[in-house]
Structures are given as structure tokens and as C-alpha cells.
mmCIF file of C-alpha atoms in Angstrom:
data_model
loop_
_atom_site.group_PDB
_atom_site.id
_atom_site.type_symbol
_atom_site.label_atom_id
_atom_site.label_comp_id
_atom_site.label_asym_id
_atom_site.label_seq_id
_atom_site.Cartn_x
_atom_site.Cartn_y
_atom_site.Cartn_z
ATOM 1 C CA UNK A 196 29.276 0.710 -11.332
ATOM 2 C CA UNK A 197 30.380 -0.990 -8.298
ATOM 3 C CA UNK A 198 33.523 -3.137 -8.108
ATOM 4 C CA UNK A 199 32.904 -3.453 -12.182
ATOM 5 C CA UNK A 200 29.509 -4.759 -11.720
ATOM 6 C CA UNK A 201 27.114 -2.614 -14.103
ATOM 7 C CA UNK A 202 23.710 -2.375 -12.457
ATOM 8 C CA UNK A 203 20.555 -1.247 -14.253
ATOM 9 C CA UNK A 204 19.106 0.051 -11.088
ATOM 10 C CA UNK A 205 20.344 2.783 -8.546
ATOM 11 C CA UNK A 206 17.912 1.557 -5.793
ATOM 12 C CA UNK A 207 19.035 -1.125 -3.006
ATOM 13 C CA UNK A 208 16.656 -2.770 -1.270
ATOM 14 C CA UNK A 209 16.804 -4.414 2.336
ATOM 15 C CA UNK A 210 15.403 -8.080 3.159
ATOM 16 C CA UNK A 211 14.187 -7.903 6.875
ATOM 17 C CA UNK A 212 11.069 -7.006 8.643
ATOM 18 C CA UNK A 213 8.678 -7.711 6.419
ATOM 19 C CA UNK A 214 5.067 -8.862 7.029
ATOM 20 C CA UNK A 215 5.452 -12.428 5.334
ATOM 21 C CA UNK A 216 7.981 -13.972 2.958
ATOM 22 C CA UNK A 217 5.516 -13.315 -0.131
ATOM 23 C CA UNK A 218 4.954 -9.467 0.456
ATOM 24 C CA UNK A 219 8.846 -9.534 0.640
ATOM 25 C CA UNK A 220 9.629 -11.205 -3.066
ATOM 26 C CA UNK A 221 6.837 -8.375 -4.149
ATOM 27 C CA UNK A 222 8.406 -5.535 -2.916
ATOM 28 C CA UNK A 223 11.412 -6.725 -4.575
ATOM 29 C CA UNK A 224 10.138 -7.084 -7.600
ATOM 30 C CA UNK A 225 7.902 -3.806 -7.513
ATOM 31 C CA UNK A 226 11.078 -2.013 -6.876
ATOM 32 C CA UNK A 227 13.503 -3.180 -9.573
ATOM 33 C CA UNK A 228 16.014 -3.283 -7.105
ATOM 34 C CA UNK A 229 19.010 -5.611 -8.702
ATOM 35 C CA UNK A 230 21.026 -5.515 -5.344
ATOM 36 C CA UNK A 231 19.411 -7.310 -2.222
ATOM 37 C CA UNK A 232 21.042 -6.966 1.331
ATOM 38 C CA UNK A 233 20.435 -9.240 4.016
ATOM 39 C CA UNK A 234 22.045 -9.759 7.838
ATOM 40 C CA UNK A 235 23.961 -13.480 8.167
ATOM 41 C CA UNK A 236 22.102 -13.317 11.406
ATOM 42 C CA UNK A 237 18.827 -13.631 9.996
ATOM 43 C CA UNK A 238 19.668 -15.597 6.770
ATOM 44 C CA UNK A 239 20.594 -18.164 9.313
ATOM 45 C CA UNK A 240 17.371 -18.154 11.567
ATOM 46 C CA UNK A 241 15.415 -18.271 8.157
ATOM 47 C CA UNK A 242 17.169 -21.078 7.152
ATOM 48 C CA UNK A 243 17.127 -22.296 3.583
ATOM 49 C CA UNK A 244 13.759 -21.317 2.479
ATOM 50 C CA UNK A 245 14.768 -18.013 3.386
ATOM 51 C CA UNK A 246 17.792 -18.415 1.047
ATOM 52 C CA UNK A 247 15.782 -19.922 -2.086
ATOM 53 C CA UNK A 248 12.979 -17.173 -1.595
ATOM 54 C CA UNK A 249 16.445 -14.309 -2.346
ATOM 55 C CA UNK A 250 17.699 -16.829 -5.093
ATOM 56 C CA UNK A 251 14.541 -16.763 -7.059
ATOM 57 C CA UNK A 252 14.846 -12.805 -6.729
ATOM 58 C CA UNK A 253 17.617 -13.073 -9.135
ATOM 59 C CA UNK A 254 19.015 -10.280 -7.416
ATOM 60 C CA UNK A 255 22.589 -9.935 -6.437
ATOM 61 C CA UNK A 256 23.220 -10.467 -2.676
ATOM 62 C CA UNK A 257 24.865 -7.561 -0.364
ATOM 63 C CA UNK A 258 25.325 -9.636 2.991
ATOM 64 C CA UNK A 259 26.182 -7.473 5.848
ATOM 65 C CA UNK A 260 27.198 -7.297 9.125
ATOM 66 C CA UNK A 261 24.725 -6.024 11.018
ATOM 67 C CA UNK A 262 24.870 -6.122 14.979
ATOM 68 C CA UNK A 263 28.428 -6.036 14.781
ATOM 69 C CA UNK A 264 30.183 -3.613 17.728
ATOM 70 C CA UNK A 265 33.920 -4.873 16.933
ATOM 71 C CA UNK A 266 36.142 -5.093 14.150
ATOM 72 C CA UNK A 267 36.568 -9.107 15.034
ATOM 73 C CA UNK A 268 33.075 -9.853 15.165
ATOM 74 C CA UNK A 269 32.674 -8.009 11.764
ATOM 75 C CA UNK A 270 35.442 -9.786 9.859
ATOM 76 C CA UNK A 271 34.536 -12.940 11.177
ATOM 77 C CA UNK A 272 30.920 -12.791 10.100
ATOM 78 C CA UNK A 273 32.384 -11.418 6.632
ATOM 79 C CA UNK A 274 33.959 -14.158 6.535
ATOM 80 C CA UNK A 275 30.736 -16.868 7.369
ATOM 81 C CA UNK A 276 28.610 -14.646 4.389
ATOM 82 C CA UNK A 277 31.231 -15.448 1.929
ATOM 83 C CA UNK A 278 31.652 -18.916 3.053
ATOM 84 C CA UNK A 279 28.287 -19.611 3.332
ATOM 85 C CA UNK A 280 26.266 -17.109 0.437
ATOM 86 C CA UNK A 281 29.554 -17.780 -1.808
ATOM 87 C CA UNK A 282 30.133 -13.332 -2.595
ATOM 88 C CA UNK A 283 32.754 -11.466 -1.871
ATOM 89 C CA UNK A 284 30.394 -8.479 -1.949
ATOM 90 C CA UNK A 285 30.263 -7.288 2.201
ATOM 91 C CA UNK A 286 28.198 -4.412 3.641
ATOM 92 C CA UNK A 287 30.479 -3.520 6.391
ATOM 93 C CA UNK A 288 28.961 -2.385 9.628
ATOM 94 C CA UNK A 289 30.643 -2.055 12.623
ATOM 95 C CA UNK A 290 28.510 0.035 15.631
ATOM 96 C CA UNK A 291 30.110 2.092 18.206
ATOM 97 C CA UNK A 292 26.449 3.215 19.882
ATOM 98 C CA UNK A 293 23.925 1.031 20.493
ATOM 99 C CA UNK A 294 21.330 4.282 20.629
ATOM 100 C CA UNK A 295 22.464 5.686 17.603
ATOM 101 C CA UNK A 296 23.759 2.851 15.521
ATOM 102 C CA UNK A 297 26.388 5.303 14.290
ATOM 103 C CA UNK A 298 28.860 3.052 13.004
ATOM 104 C CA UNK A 299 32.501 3.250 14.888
ATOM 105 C CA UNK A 300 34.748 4.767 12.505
ATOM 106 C CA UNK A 301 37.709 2.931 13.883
ATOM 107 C CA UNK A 302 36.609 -0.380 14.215
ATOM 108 C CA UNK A 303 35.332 0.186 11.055
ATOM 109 C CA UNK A 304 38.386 0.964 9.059
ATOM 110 C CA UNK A 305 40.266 -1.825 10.646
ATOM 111 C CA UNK A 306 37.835 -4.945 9.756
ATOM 112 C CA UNK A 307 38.483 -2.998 5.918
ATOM 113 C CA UNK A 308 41.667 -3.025 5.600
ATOM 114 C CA UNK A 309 41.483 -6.540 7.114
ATOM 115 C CA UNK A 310 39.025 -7.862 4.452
ATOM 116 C CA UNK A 311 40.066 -5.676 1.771
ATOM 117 C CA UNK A 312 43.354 -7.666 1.841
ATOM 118 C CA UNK A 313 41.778 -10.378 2.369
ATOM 119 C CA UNK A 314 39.848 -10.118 -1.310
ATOM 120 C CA UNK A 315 36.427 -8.726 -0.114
ATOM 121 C CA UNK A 316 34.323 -6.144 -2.118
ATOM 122 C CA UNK A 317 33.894 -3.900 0.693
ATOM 123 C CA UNK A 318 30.514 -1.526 1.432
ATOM 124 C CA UNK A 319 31.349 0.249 4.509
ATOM 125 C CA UNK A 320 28.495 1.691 6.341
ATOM 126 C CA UNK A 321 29.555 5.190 7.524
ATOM 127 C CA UNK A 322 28.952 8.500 8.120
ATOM 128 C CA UNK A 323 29.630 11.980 6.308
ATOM 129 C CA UNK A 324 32.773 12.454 7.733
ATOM 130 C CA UNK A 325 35.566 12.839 4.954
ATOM 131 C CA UNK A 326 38.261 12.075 6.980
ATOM 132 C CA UNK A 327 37.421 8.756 7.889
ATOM 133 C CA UNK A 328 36.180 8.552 4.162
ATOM 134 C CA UNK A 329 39.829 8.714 2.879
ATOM 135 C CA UNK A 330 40.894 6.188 5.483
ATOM 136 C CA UNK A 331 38.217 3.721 4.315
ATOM 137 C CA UNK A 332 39.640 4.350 0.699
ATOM 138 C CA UNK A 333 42.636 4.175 1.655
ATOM 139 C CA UNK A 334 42.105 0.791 3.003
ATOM 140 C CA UNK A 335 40.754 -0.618 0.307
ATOM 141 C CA UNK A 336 37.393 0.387 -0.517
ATOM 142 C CA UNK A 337 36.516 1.518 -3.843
ATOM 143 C CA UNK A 338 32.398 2.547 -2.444
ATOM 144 C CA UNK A 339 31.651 4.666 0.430
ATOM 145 C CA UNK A 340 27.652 4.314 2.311
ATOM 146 C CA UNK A 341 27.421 7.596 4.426
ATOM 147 C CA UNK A 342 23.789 7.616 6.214
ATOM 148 C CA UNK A 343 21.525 9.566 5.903
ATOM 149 C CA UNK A 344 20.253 9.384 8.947
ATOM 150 C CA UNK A 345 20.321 6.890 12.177
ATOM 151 C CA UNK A 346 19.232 3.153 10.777
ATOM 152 C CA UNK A 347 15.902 3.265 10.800
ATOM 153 C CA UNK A 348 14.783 6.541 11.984
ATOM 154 C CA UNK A 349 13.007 7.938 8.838
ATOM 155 C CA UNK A 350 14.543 11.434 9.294
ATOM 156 C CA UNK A 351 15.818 11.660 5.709
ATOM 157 C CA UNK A 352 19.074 13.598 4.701
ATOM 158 C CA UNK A 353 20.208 15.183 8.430
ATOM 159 C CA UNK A 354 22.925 16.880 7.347
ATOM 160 C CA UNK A 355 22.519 17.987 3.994
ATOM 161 C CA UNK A 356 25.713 20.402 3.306
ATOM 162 C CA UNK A 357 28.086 17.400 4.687
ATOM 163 C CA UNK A 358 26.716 15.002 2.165
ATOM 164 C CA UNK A 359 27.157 17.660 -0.333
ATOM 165 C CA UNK A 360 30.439 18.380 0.792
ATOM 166 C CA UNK A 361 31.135 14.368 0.603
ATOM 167 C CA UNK A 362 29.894 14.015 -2.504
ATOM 168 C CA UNK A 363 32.406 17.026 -4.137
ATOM 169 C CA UNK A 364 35.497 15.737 -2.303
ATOM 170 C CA UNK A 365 34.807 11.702 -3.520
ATOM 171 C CA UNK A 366 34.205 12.918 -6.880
ATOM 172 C CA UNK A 367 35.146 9.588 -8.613
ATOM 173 C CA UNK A 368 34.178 7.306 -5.678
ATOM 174 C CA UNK A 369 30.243 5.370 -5.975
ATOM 175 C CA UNK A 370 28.395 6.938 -2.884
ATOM 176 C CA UNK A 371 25.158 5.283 -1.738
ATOM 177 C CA UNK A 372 23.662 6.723 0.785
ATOM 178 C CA UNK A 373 22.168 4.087 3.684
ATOM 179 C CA UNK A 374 19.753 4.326 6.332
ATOM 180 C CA UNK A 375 18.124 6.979 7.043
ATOM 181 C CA UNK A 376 15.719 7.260 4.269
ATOM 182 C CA UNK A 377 11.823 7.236 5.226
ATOM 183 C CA UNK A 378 9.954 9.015 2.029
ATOM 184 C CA UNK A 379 10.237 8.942 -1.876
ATOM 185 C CA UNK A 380 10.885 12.658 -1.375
ATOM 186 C CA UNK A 381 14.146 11.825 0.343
ATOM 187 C CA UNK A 382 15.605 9.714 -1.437
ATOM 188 C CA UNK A 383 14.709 11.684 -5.277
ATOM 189 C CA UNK A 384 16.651 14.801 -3.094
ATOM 190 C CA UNK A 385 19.905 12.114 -2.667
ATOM 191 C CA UNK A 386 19.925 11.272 -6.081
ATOM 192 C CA UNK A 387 19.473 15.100 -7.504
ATOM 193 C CA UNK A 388 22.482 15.863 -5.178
ATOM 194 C CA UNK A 389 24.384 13.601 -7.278
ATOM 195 C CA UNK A 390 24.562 10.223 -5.118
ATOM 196 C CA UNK A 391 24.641 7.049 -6.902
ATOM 197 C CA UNK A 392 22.390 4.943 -5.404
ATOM 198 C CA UNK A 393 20.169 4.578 -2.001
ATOM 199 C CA UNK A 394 20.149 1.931 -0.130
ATOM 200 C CA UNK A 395 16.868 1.120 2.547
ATOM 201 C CA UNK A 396 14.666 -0.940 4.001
ATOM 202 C CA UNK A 397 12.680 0.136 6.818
ATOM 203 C CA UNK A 398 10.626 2.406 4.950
ATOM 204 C CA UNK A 399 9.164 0.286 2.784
ATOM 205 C CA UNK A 400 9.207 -3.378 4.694
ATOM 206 C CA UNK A 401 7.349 -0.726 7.547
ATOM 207 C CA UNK A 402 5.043 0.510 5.006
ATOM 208 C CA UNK A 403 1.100 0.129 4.978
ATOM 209 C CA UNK A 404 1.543 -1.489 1.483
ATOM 210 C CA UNK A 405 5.314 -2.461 1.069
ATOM 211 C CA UNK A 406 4.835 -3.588 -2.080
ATOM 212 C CA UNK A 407 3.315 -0.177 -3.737
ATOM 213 C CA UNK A 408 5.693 1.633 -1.222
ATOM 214 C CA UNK A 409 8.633 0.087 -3.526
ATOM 215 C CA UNK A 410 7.435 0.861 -6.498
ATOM 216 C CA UNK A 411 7.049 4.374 -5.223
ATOM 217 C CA UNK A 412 10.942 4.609 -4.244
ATOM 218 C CA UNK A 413 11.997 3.149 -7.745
ATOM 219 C CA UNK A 414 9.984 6.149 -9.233
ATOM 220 C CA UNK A 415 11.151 8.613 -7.097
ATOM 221 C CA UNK A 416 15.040 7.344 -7.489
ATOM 222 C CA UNK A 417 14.801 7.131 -11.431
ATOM 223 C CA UNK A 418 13.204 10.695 -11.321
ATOM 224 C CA UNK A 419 15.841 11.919 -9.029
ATOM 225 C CA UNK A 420 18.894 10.682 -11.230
ATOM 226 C CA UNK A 421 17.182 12.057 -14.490
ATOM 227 C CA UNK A 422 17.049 15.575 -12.995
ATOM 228 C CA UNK A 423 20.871 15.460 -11.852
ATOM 229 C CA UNK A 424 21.560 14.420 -15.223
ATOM 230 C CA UNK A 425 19.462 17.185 -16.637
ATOM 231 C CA UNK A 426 20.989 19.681 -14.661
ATOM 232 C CA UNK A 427 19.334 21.363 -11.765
ATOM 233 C CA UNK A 428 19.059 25.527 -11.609
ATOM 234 C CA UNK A 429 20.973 26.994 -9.331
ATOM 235 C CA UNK A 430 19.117 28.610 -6.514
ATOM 236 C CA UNK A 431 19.163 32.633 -6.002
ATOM 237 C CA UNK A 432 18.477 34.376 -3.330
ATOM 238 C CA UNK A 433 16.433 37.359 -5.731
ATOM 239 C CA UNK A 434 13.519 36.457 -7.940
ATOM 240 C CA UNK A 435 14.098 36.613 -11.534
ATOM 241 C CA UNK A 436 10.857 36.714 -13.523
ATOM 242 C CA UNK A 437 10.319 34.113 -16.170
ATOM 243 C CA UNK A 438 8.426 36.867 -18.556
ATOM 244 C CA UNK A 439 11.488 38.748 -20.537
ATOM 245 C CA UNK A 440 10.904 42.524 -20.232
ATOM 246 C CA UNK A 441 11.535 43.352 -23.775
ATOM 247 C CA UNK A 442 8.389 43.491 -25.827
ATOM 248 C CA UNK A 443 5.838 44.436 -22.995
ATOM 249 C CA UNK A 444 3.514 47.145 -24.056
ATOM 250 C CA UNK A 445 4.440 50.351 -22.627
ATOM 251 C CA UNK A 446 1.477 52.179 -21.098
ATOM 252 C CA UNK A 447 1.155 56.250 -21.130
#
């Protein structure tokens, strides 16, 4: 649940850099995804085909603000998406590296306490740092988006003991991870570590066949929440056989 909005599906999907407008409403589809994000930036180059194509998703909308390298510039696009998409719901990015894309964690916590107060649903893009986790929470935000890994880069879960780490200390707080995330694999490991949802979009707007890619993902995220649910075994460092020892013929 996010900002008590039940969603059916724990995958998020991303709207840009697809091949053609069509392959784009099929990957959406293909992945179940109920959540759609998309950059003000491009929403307005699109124009308002662009914005019918995500109505007839039926999906809700996650505008961020992407390409945003000051608290200002973020709040004031916040502000534009709400105005002009009519949610409150903002992913919050603010950069501080134009290499990296890792997002600045203090320009980041001051556009959300800014729109927090101001009555915005706030998904801050961040990183695994739980200090600056608590400061977004304490600002407002009831969901926290570590990354996986630099926007874009495929490289999957970098730093996998911080996320775990993350995920024991916000206990009761929705984690998504975002960006990062290049395979299936990947993002079935974020869910078994307990995450709530993933959140991507290069991977499969990239993809050969973005449309079969996304189906993929919604497979891999479903399977990856069952088996957290389940209950994973715990891994040991000596082998334990799976044949009991009792009953085994005894040989002279």
C-alpha cells in the first residue's frame, strides 16, 4: 500500500525510450504494471497524444522530476505535474552528479519537506543510506526508493547488505527499489529480500522485444514476492544432506 492506495501489482513501470508509442502501451499492458511514471519534461514534448496514449493505460500516473539538480527546480516542476497531470503522487529526484545520477541527499530532503507540507504524496528517489532515510521520513514521506544501482546502468542490486540493512531498519516503511535493475533475475532477488515493489524502465523500453521483456519482469516480481512470503532457508556455511541418516542399511 502506498499513501492508502491498494495496488494489485508490485511492479512499476517507466514511460520513456521506447521504440514507438504502440510497443510502449504493450509493454504496459504485458507487464501488469498499475503504476506508470513519466518525466514532465517529456510529457510536455509529447504533447497530448502522449498524455491520452498513458490515460488509456488506465494506470495510475507517478510524474517525476527527472533532470532536476536543485531543490527549486524540483518543487517547482512538482508543482507543474500536479497542476498539469492533476496527482499529488511525485517521484522526487533531485541529482547531485551528473555521472552518477546519485541523487543529492540534501537537496533532496529539502524539496520534501517543502512538498510534503505542501500536500504532495512524496516518492523520493534515493540511495541506501539510512540516515538520510530517517530525514526523508521525517520530512514527510511515508515511501522510501533506494537504487539499486546508477539510473540506467543495468548493474542490478550493488550493494546488497545495505539494502538489506535498509530494509530491517524501515521495517514498516513501503521500499521500492529504483533504477538500477537490468534482468528478471534482479529484480525476483529485490523482492525475495523483502522489498515491496521495483520500479524500472530501461531494461525493458531497451529490450530486443520490450513487450515480452515486461511480461518477463511481472513473472519474475510475482515469483520473487511468493518466495518471501513462503519463507526462504537460511543459508549455511556446512552442507546438510537432504537424505535423513536413520534407516540407511548398515553394511558389514
Amino acid at each position: 500500500m502506498f499513501y492508502n492506495t491498494d495496488l494489485t501489482s508490485r511492479l512499476m513501470l517507466g514511460t520513456a525510450r521506447y521504440p514507438s508509442p504502440a510497443v510502449l502501451k504493450q509493454a504496459i499492458v504485458a507487464s501488469g504494471a498499475e503504476v506508470i511514471t513519466v518525466s514532465l519534461r517529456r510529457e510536455g514534448a509529447q504533447g497530448t497524444a502522449f498524455r491520452e496514449l498513458l490515460a488509456e493505460s488506465g494506470c495510475r500516473l507517478l510524474p517525476n522530476t527527472a533532470g532536476c539538480y536543485s531543490a527549486r527546480e524540483a518543487v517547482t516542476t512538482a508543482q507543474m505535474a500536479r497542476e498539469l497531470l492533476g496527482t499529488s503522487w511525485i517521484k522526487l529526484e533531485v541529482i547531485g552528479d551528473p555521472d552518477t545520477l546519485q541523487p543529492d541527499p540534501f537537496g533532496l530532503v529539502e524539496a520534501a519537506r517543502i512538498l510534503c507540507a505542501e500536500g504532495f504524496e512524496v516518492f523520493p528517489y534515493t540511495t541506501e543510506d539510512i540516515v538520510v532515510g530517517e530525514r526523508l521520513i521525517e520530512a514527510g514521506c511515508k515511501v522510501l526508493m533506494p537504487w539499486g544501482a546508477p539510473i540506467g546502468t543495468g548493474q542490478g542490486l550493488r550493494n546488497i547488505e545495505g539494502l538489506r540493512s535498509m530494509r530491517a531498519h524501515f521495517s514498516d516503511v513501503p521500499l521500492v527499489i529504483d533504477a538500477g535493475i537490468g534482468a528478471p533475475s534482479q529484480a525476483a532477488m529485490a523482492m525475495e529480500m523483502g522489498f515491496d515493489a521495483v520500479l524500472l524502465n530501461t531494461a525493458v523500453a531497451n529490450a530486443l522485444d520490450p513487450v515480452a521483456m515486461a511480461a518477463a519482469f511481472a513473472r519474475a516480481v510475482e515469483a520473487g514476492r511468493q518466495a518471501h512470503v513462503a519463507g526462504l532457508m537460511p543459508r549455511r556455511d556446512m552442507a546438510t544432506p537432504s537424505t535423513p541418516v536413520f534407516g540407511m542399511a548398515e553394511l558389514a
